[in-house]
Short mmCIF file of C-alpha atoms in Angstrom, two decimals:
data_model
loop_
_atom_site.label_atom_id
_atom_site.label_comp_id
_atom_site.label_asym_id
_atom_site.label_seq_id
_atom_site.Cartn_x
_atom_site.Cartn_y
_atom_site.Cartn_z
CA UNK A 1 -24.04 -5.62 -0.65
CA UNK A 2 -22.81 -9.13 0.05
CA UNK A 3 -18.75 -8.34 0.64
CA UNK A 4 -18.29 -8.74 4.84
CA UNK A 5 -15.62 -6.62 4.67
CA UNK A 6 -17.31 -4.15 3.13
CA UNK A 7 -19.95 -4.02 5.60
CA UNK A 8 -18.03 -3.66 8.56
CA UNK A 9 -16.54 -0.18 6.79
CA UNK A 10 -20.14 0.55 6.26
CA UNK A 11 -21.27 -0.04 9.70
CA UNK A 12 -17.97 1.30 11.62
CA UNK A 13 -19.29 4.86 10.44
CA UNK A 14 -23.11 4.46 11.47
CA UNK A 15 -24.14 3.36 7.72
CA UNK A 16 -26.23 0.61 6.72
CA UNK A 17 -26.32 0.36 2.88
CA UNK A 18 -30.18 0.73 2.04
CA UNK A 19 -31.73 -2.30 -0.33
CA UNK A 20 -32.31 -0.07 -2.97
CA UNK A 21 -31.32 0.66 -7.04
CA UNK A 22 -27.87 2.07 -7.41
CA UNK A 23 -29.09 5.13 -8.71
CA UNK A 24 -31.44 5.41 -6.11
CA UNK A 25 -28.38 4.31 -3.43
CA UNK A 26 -26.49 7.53 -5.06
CA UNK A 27 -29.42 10.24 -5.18
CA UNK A 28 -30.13 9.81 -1.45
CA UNK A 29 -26.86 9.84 -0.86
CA UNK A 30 -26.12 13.68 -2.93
CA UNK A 31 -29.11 14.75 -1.04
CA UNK A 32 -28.47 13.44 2.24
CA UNK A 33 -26.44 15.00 5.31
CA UNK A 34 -22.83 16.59 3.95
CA UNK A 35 -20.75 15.33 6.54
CA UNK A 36 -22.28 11.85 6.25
CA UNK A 37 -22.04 12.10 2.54
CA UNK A 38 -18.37 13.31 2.57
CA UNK A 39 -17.16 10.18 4.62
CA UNK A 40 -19.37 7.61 2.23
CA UNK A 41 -17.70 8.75 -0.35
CA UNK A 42 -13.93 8.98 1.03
CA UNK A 43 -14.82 5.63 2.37
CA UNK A 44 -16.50 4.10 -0.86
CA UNK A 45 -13.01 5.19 -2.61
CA UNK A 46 -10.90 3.31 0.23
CA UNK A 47 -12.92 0.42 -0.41
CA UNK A 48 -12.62 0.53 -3.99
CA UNK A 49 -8.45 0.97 -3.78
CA UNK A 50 -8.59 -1.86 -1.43
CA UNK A 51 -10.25 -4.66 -3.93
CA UNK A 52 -8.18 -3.09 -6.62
CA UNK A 53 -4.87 -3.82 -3.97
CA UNK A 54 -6.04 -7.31 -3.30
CA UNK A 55 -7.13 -8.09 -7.30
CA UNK A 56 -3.72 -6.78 -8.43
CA UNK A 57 -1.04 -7.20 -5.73
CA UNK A 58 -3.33 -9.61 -3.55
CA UNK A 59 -2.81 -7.50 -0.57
CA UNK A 60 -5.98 -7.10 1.31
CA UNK A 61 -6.26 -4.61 4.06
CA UNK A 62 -8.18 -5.03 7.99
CA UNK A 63 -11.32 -3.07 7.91
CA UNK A 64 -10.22 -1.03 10.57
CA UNK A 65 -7.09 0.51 8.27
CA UNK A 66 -9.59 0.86 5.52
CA UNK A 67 -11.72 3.10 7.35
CA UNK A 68 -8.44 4.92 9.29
CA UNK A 69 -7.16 5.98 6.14
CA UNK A 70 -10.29 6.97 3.54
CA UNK A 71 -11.03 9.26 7.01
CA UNK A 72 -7.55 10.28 8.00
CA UNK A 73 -7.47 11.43 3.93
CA UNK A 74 -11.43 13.21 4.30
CA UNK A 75 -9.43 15.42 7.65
CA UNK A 76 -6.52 16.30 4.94
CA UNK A 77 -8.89 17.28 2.32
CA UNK A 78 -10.58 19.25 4.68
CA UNK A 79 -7.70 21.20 6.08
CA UNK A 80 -7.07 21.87 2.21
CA UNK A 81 -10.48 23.47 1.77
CA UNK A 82 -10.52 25.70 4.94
CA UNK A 83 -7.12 27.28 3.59
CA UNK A 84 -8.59 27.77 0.24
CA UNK A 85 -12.00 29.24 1.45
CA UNK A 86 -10.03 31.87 4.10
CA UNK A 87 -7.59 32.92 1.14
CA UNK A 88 -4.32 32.04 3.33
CA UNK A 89 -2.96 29.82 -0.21
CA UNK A 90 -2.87 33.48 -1.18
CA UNK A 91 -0.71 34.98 0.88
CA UNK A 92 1.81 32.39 1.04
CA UNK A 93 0.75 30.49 3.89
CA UNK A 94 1.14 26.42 3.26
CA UNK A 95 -1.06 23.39 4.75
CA UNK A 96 0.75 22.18 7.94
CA UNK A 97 0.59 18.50 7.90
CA UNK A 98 -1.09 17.39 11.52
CA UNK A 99 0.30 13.77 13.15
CA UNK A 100 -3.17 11.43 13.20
CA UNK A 101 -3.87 9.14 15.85
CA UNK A 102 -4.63 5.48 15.01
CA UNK A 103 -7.85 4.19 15.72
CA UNK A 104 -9.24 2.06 18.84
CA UNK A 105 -8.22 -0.94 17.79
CA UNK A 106 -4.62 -0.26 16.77
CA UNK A 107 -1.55 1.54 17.75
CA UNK A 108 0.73 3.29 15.89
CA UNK A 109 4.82 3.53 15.18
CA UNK A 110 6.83 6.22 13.49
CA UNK A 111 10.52 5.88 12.76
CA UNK A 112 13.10 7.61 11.19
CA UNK A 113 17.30 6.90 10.92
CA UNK A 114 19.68 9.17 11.03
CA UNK A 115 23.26 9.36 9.76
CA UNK A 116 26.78 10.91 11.43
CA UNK A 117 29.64 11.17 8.83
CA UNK A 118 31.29 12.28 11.69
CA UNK A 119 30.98 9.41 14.27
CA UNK A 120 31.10 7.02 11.41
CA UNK A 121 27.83 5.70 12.35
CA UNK A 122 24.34 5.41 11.09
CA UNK A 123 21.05 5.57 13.89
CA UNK A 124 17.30 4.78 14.30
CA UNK A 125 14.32 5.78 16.94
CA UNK A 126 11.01 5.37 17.13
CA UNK A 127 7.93 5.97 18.59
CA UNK A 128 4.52 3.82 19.24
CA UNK A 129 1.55 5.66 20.29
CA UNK A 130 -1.89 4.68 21.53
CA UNK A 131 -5.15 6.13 20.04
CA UNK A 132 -5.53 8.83 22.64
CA UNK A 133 -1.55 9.51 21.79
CA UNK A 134 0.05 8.45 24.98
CA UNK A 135 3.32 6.79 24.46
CA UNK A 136 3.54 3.43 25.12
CA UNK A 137 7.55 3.27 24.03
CA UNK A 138 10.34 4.95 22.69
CA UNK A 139 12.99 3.46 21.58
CA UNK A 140 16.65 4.31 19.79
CA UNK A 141 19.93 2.57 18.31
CA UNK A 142 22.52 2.92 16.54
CA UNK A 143 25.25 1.09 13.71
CA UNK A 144 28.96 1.28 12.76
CA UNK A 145 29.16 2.66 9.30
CA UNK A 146 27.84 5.35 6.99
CA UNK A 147 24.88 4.36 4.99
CA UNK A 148 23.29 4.89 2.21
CA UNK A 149 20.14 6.62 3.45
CA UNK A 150 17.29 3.88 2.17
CA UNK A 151 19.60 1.50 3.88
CA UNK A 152 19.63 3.39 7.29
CA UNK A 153 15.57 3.46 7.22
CA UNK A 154 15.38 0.06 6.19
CA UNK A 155 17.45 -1.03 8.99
CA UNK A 156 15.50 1.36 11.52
CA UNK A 157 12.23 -0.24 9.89
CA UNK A 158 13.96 -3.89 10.52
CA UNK A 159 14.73 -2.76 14.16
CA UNK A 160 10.81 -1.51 14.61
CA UNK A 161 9.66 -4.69 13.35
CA UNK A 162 11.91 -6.65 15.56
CA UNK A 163 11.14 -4.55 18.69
CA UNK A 164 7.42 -4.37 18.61
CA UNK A 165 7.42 -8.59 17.93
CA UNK A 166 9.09 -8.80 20.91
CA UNK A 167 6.21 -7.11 23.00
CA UNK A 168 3.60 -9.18 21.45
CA UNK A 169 2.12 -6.15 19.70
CA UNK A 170 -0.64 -7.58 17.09
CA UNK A 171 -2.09 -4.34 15.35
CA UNK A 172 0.32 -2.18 13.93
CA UNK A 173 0.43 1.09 11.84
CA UNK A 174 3.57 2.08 10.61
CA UNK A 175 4.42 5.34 9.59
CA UNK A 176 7.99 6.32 7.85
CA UNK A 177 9.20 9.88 6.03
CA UNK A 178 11.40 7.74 3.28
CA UNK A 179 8.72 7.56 0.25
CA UNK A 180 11.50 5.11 -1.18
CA UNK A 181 11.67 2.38 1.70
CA UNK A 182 8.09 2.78 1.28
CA UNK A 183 7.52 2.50 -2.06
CA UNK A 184 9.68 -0.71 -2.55
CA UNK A 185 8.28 -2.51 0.32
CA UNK A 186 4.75 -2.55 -0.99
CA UNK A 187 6.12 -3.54 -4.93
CA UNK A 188 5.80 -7.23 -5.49
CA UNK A 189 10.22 -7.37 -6.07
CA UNK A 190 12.71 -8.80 -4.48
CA UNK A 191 16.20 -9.05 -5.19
CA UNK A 192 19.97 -9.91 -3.80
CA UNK A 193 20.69 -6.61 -3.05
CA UNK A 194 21.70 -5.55 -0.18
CA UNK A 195 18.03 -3.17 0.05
CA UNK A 196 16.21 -6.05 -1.81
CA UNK A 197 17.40 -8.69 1.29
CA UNK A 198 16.49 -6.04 4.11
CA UNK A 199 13.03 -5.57 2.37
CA UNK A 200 12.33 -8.60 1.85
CA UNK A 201 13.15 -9.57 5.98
CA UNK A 202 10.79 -7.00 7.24
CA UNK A 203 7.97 -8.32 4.74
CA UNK A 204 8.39 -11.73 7.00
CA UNK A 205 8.54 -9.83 9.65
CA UNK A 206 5.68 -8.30 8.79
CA UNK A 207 3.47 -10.74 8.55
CA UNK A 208 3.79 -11.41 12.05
CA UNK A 209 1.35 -9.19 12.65
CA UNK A 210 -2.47 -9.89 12.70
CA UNK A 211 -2.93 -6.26 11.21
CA UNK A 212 -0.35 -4.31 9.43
CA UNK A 213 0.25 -1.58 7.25
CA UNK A 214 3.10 1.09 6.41
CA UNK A 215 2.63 4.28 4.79
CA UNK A 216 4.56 7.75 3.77
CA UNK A 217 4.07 10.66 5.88
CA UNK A 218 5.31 13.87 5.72
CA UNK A 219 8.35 14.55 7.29
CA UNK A 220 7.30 17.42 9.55
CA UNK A 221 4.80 14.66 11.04
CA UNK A 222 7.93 12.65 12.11
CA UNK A 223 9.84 14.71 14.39
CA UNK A 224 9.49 12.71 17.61
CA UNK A 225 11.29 9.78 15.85
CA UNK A 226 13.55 11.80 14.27
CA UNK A 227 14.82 13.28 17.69
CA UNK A 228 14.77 9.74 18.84
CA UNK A 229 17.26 8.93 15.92
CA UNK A 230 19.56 11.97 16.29
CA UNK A 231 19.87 11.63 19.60
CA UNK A 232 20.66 7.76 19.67
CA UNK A 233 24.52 8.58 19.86
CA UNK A 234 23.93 10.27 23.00
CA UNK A 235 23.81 6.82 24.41
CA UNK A 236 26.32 3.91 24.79
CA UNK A 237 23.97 1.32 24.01
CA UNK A 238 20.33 0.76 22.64
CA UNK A 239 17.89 2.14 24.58
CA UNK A 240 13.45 1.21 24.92
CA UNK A 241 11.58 3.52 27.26
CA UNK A 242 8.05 2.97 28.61
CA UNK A 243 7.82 6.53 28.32
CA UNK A 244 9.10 9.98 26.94
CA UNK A 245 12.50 10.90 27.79
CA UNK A 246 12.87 14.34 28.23
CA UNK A 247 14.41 15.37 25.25
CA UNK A 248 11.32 14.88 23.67
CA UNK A 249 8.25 15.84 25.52
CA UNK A 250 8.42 19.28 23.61
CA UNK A 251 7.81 17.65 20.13
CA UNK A 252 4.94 14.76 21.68
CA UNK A 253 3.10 17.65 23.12
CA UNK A 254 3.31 19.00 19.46
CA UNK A 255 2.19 16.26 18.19
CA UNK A 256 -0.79 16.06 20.04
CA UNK A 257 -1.75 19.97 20.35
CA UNK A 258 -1.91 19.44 16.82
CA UNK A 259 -2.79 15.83 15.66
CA UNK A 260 -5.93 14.77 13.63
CA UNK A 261 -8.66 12.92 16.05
CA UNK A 262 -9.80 9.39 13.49
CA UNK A 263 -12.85 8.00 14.99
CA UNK A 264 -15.48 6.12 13.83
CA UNK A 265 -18.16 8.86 13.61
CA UNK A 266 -15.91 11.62 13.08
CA UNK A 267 -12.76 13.05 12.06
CA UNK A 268 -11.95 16.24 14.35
CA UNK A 269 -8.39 18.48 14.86
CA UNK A 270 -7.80 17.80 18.44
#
């Protein structure tokens, strides 16, 4: 295997490809260690979504995210097959999506906005979290007006981008519960739109960053920024703090009683 970028994925989870057939490269594998196998494979399917990314959008992903996600996925799929095996699907139970902490090398934001018909205004807060899920900053704001709600998180995701620029943050992986803002950031369109414009400044934004990515989550995972966003219009102005405020602690402590550990030999519930 010749790609660098694969290798580093290879060789962040203990691997060194063998100088062997392919067939032969696949039957050790199947008869190899489970757990080993389970992450070459999650890991060989990042890798393959991330040349088909950069052959078809030419967007080409850090190493680092490559592995975070094919592992963060392998913890999901897991969860999945515990439920199934104990027979809780059966009696009505549901998989609980778990918060996952970002790897070494990388921190991680979640945002959310939230709207008051009643105030007339529209708000935004956010967390960023170190691997071991201390906060390094929360943050909240607010507008005048009512917005439509994919304008709201696009201005919250604006307001992210802005803020963590501003502390020379290089790494970044951002996390947001609107599939929509998500869905049209990563499409190849722009437009004159009102959305389209806002998109299309946090893509420049964006690539002020030496490593960056944004993905959906569930909303249940983002209840820390969520809080931060309802309870912006507590507050007179915008507000940054270099650590919880209070009226959070309960749902950080959540987070991490409950998040998904991603490391590079192993993905553990914490």
């Amino acid at each position: 295997m010749t790609c660098p970028k694969a290798v580093e994925c290879w060789h962040s989870i203990s691997f060194n490809i063998p100088n062997t057939s392919f067939m032969s490269f696949i039957s050790n594998i199947l008869q190899g260690n489970t757990h080993l196998t389970e992450k070459i494979c999650v890991l060989a399917w990042g890798i393959w979504n991330n040349r088909n990314g950069y052959y078809w959008k030419r967007k080409n992903s850090q190493a680092s995210i490559i592995v975070a996600k094919a592992l963060s996925f392998l913890g999901d799929w897991k969860s999945a097959k515990d439920l199934t095996k104990n027979g809780r699907q059966d009696r009505g139970e549901q998989l609980i999506p778990h918060w996952v902490r970002p790897p070494s090398d990388l921190v991680k934001c979640n945002f959310d906005a939230s709207i008051n018909k009643q105030a007339f205004k529209s708000s935004y807060g956010g967390v960023v979290r170190y691997s071991d899920a201390t906060v390094m900053l929360c943050y909240s704001g607010f507008f005048d007006g009512c917005y439509p709600p994919v304008i709201a998180e696009t201005l919250a995701f604006r307001e992210s981008l802005l803020l963590l620029c501003s502390r020379g943050i290089t790494s970044i992986l951002m996390e947001s519960d609107c599939l929509e803002l998500v869905q049209v950031f990563h499409a190849s369109l722009s437009g004159i739109s009102e959305l389209g414009m806002l998109v299309e400044e946090c893509r420049h934004l964006s690539k002020k960053f030496q490593t960056f990515s944004l993905v959906w989550i569930d909303r249940r995972v983002n209840e820390v920024a969520h809080h931060l966003a309802k309870g912006a219009l507590s507050f007179s102005n915008r507000n940054v703090w270099d650590s919880s405020p209070t009226f959070i602690v309960h749902f950080i402590c959540n987070d991490v009683s409950n998040s998904v550990v991603v490391a590079t030999n192993s993905v553990s519930i914490a």
